[in-house]
mmCIF file of C-alpha atoms in Angstrom:
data_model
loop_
_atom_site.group_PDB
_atom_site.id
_atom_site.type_symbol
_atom_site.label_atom_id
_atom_site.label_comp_id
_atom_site.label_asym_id
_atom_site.label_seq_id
_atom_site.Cartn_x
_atom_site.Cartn_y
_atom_site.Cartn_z
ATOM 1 C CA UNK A 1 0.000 0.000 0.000
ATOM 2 C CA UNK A 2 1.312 3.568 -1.405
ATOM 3 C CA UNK A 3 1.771 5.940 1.784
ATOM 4 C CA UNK A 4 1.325 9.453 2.168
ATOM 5 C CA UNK A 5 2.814 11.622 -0.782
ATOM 6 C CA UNK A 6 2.745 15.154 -0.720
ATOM 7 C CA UNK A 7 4.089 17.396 -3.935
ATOM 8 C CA UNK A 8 6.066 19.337 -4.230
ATOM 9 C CA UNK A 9 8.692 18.195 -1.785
ATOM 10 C CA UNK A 10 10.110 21.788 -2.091
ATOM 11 C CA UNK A 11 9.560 25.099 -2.830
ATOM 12 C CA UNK A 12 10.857 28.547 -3.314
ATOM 13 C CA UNK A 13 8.466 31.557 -2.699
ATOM 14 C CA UNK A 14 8.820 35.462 -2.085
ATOM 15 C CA UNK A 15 7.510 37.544 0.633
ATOM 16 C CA UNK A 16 3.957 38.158 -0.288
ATOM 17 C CA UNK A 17 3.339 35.497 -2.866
ATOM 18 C CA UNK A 18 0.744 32.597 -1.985
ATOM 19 C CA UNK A 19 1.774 28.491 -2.262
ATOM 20 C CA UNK A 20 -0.772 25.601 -2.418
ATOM 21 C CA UNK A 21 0.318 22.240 -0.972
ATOM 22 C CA UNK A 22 -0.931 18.984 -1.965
ATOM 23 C CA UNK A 23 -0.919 16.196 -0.186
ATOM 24 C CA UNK A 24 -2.526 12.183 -0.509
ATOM 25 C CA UNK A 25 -3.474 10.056 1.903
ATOM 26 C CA UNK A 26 -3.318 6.476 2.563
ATOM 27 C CA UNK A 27 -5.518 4.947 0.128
ATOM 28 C CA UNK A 28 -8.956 3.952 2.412
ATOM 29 C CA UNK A 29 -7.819 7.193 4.629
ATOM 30 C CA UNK A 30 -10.091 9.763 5.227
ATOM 31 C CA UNK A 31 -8.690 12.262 7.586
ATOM 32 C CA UNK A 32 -6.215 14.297 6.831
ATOM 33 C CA UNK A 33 -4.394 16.877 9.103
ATOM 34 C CA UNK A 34 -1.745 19.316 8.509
ATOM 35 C CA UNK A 35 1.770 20.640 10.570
ATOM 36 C CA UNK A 36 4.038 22.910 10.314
ATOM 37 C CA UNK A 37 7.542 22.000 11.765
ATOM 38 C CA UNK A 38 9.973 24.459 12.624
ATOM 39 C CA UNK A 39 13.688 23.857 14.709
ATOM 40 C CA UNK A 40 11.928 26.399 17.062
ATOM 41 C CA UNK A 41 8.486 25.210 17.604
ATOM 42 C CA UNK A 42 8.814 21.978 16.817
ATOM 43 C CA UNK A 43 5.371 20.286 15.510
ATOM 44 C CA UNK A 44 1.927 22.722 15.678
ATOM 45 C CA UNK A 45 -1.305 21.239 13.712
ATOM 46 C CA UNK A 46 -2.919 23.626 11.889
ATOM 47 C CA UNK A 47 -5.957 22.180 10.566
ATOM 48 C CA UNK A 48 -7.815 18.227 10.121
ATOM 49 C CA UNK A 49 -10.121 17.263 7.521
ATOM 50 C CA UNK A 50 -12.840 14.636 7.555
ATOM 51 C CA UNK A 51 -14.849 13.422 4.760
ATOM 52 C CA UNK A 52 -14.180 17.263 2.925
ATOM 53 C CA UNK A 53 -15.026 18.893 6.476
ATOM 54 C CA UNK A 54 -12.401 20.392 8.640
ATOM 55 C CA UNK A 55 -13.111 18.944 11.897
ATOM 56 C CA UNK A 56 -10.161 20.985 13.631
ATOM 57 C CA UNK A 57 -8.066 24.280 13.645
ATOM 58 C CA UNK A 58 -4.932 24.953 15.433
ATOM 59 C CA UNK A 59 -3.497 28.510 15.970
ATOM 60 C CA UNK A 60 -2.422 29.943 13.002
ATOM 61 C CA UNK A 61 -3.905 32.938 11.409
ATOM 62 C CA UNK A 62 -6.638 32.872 8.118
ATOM 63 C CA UNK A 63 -3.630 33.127 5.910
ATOM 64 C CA UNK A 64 -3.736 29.328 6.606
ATOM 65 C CA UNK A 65 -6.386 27.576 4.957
ATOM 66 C CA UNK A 66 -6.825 23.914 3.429
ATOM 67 C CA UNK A 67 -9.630 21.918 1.900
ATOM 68 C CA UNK A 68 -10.098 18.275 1.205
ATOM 69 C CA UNK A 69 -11.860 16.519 -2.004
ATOM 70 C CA UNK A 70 -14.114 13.952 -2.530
ATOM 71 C CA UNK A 71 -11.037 11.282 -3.224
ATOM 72 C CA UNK A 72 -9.676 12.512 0.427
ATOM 73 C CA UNK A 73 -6.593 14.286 -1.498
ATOM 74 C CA UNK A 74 -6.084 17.751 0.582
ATOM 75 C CA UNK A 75 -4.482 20.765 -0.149
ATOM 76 C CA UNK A 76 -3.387 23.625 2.017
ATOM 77 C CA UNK A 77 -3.241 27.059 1.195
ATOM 78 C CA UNK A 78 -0.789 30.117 2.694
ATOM 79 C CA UNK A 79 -1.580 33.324 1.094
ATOM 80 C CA UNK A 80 0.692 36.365 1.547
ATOM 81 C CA UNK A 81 3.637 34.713 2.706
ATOM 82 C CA UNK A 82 5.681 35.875 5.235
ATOM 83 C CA UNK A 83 9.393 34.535 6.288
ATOM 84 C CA UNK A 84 8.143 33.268 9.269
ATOM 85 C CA UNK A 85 6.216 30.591 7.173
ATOM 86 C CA UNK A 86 9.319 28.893 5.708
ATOM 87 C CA UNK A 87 9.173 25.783 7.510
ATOM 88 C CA UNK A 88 8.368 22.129 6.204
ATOM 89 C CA UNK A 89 4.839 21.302 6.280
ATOM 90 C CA UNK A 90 3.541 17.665 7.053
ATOM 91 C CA UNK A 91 0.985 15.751 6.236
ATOM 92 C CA UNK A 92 -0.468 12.817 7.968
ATOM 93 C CA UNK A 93 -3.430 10.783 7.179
ATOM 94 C CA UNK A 94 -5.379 8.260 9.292
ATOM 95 C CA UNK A 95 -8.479 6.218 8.858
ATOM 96 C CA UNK A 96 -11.072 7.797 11.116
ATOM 97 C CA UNK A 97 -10.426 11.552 13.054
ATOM 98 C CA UNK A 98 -6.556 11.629 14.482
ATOM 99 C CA UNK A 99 -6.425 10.157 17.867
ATOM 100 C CA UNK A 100 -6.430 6.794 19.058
ATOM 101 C CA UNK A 101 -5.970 6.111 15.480
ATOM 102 C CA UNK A 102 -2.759 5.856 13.942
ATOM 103 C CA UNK A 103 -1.501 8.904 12.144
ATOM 104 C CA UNK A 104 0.816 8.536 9.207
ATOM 105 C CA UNK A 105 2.970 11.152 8.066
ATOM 106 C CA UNK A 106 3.993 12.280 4.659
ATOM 107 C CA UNK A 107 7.762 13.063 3.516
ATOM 108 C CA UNK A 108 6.441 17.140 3.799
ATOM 109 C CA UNK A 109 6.909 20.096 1.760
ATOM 110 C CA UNK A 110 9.552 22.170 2.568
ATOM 111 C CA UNK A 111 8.582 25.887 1.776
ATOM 112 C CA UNK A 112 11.479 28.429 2.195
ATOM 113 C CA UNK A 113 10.662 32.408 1.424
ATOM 114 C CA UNK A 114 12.588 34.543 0.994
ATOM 115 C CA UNK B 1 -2.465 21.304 30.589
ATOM 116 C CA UNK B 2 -2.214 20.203 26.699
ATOM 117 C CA UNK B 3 1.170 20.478 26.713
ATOM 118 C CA UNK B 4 4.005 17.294 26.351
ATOM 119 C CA UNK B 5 6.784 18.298 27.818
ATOM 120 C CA UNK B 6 9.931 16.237 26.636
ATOM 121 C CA UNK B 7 13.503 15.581 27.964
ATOM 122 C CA UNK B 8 16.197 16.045 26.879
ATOM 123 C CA UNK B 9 16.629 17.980 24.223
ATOM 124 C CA UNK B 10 19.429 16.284 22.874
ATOM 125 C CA UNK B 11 21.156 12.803 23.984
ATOM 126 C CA UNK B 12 24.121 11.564 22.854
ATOM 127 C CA UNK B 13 24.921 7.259 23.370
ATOM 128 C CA UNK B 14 27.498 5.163 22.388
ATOM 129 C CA UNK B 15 26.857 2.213 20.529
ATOM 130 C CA UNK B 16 25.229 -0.649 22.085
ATOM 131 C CA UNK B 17 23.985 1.823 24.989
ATOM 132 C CA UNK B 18 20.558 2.396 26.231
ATOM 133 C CA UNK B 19 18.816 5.377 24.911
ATOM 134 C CA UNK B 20 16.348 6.915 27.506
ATOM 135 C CA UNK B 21 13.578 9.634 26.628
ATOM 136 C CA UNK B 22 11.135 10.916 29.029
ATOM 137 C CA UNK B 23 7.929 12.743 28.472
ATOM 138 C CA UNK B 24 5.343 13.832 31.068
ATOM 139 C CA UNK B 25 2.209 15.085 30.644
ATOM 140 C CA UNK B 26 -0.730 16.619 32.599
ATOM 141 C CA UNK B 27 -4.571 16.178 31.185
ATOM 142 C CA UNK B 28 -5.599 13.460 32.294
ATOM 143 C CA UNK B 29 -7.986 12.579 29.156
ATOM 144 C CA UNK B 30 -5.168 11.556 26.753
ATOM 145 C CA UNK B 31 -5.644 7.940 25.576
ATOM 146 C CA UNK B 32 -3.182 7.166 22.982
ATOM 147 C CA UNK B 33 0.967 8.127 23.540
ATOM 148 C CA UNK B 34 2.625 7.208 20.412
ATOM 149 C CA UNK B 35 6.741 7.916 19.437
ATOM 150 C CA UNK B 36 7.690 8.682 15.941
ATOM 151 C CA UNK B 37 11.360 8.756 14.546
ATOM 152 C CA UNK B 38 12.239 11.057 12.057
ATOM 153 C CA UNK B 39 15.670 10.982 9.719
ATOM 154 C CA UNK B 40 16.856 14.486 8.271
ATOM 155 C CA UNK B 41 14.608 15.564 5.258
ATOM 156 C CA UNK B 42 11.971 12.604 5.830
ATOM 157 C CA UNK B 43 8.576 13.154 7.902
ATOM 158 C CA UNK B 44 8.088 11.504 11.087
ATOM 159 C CA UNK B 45 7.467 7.762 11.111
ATOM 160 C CA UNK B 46 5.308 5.452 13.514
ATOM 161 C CA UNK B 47 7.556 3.578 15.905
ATOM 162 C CA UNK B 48 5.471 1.989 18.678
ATOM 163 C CA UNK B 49 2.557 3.533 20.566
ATOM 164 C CA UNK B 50 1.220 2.603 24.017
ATOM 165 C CA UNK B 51 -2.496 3.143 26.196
ATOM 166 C CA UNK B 52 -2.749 3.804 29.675
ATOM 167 C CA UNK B 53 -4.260 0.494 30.401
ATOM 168 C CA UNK B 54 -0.840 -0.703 29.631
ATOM 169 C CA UNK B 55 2.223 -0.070 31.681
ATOM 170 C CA UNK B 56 4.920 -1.395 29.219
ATOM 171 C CA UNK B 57 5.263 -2.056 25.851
ATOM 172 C CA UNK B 58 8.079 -3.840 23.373
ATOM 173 C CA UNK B 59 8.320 -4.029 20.141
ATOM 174 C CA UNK B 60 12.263 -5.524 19.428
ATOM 175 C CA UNK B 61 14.775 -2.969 20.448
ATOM 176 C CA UNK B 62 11.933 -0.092 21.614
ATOM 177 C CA UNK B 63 10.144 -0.031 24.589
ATOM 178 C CA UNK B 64 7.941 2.187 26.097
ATOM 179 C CA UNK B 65 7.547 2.585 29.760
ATOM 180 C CA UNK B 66 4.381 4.143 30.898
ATOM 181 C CA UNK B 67 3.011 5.681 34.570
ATOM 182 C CA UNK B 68 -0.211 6.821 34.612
ATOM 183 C CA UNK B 69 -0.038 7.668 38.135
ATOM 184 C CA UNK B 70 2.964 10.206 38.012
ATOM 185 C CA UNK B 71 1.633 10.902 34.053
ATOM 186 C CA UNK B 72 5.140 10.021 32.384
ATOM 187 C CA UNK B 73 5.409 7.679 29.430
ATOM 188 C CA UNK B 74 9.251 7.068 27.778
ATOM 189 C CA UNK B 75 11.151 5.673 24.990
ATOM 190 C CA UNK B 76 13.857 2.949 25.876
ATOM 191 C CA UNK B 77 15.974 2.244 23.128
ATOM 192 C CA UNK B 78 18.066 -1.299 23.986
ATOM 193 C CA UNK B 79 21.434 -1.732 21.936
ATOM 194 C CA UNK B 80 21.324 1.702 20.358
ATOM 195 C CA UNK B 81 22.777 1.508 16.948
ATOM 196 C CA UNK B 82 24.694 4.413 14.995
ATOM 197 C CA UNK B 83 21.418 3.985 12.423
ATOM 198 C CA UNK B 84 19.214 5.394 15.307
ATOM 199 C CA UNK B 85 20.577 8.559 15.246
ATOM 200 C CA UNK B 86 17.339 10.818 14.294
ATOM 201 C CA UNK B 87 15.086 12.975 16.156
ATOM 202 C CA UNK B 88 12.500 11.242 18.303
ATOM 203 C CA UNK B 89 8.824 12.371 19.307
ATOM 204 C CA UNK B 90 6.510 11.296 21.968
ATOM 205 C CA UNK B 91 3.004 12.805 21.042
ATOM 206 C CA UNK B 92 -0.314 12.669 23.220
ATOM 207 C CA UNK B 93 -3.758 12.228 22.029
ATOM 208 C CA UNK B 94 -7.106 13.063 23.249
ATOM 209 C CA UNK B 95 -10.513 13.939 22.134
ATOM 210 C CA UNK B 96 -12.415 17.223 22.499
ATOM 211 C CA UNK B 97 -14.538 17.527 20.126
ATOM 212 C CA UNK B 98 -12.561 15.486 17.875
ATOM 213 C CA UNK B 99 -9.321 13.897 18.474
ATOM 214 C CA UNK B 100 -6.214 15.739 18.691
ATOM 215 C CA UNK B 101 -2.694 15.049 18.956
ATOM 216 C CA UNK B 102 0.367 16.668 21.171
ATOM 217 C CA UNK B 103 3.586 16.718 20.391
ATOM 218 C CA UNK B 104 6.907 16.935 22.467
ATOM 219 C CA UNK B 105 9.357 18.932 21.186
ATOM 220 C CA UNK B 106 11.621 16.378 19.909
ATOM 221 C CA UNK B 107 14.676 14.830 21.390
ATOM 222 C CA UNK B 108 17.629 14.657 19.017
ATOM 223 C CA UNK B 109 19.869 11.489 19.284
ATOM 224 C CA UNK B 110 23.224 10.634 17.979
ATOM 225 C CA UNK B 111 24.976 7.509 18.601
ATOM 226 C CA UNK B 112 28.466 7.115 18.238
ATOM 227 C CA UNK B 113 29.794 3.829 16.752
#
């Protein structure tokens, strides 16, 4: 079974610019839930999806957004990116909400802007 | 009260030494306490996840203790092996509303050969 791939593995933006991640689950996976790792602050979730519904939000402002299809493939969205934001973003899929279920995690996207 | 709080930051072991990270933890409703490893440039994998009806768990060279009662849970690496050398995670979940995870900071290990 194929795991978690997430495209593009890396990326190159400028201050004020907007990137779209993509990310697939675990085929039979339906939730989906995004991180942002940084040396600093280590792993912070910034949003689950469920069946195309985000079931959770972390702390991060509405620059931040994602959305999930029908096949479970999500995508995340920063808009007006800042240098704080370079930082590789995860994604890890399970098969019902995260918790008590295994989450798996993707390779991640590592954004760096400049 | 959601936080993990991991130790140490960093842990150096020679080879065929026991690697020991802690992780403590204070609400009370997290169920699930799994550790991921993660190599430079990869994302964090799965390594071996434990419940607090259990108070130990093995899975070859990993262990993890747990204590419900003093809320601690932590990694025991037997025979560490130069190929261990990656950043480690404890993470907590829990559900409010939906389930959420935790994660410790990360402890970075290096062992020497």
């Amino acid at each position: 079974k194929a795991g978690v791939t997430q495209t593009p593995r890396y990326l190159i933006k400028t201050r004020g610019q907007q990137v779209t991640l993509s990310c697939s689950p675990i085929s039979g996976h339906r939730s989906v839930s995004w991180y942002q790792q940084t040396p600093g602050q280590g792993l912070q979730f910034l949003f689950e999806y469920f069946s195309e519904t985000q079931r959770n939000k972390g702390n991060f402002p509405g620059r931040f957004s994602g959305r999930q299809f029908s096949n479970s493939r999500s995508e995340m969205n920063v808009s007006t990116l800042e240098l704080g934001d370079s930082a590789l973003y995860l994604c890890a899929s399970s098969l019902l909400t995260s918790g008590g279920n295994e989450q798996f995690f993707g390779p991640g996207t590592r954004l760096t802007v400049l | 009260q959601q936080q993990v709080k991991q130790s140490p930051q960093s842990l150096i072991v020679q080879k065929g030494g026991i690697s020991i990270i802690n992780c403590a933890y204070e609400n009370t409703a997290f169920d699930y306490f799994p550790w991921y490893q993660q190599f430079p440039g990869k994302g964090p994998a799965l390594l071996i996840a434990i419940r607090p009806d259990v108070s130990e768990k093995k899975e070859g060279r990993f262990t993890i203790s747990f204590n419900k009662s003093a809320k601690q849970f932590s990694l025991h690496i037997m025979d560490s092996q130069p190929g261990d050398s990656a950043t480690y995670f404890c993470a907590a979940s829990f559900l409010s509303g939906t389930y959420k995870y935790i994660f410790g900071t990360g402890t970075r290990l290096k062992v020497l050969a």
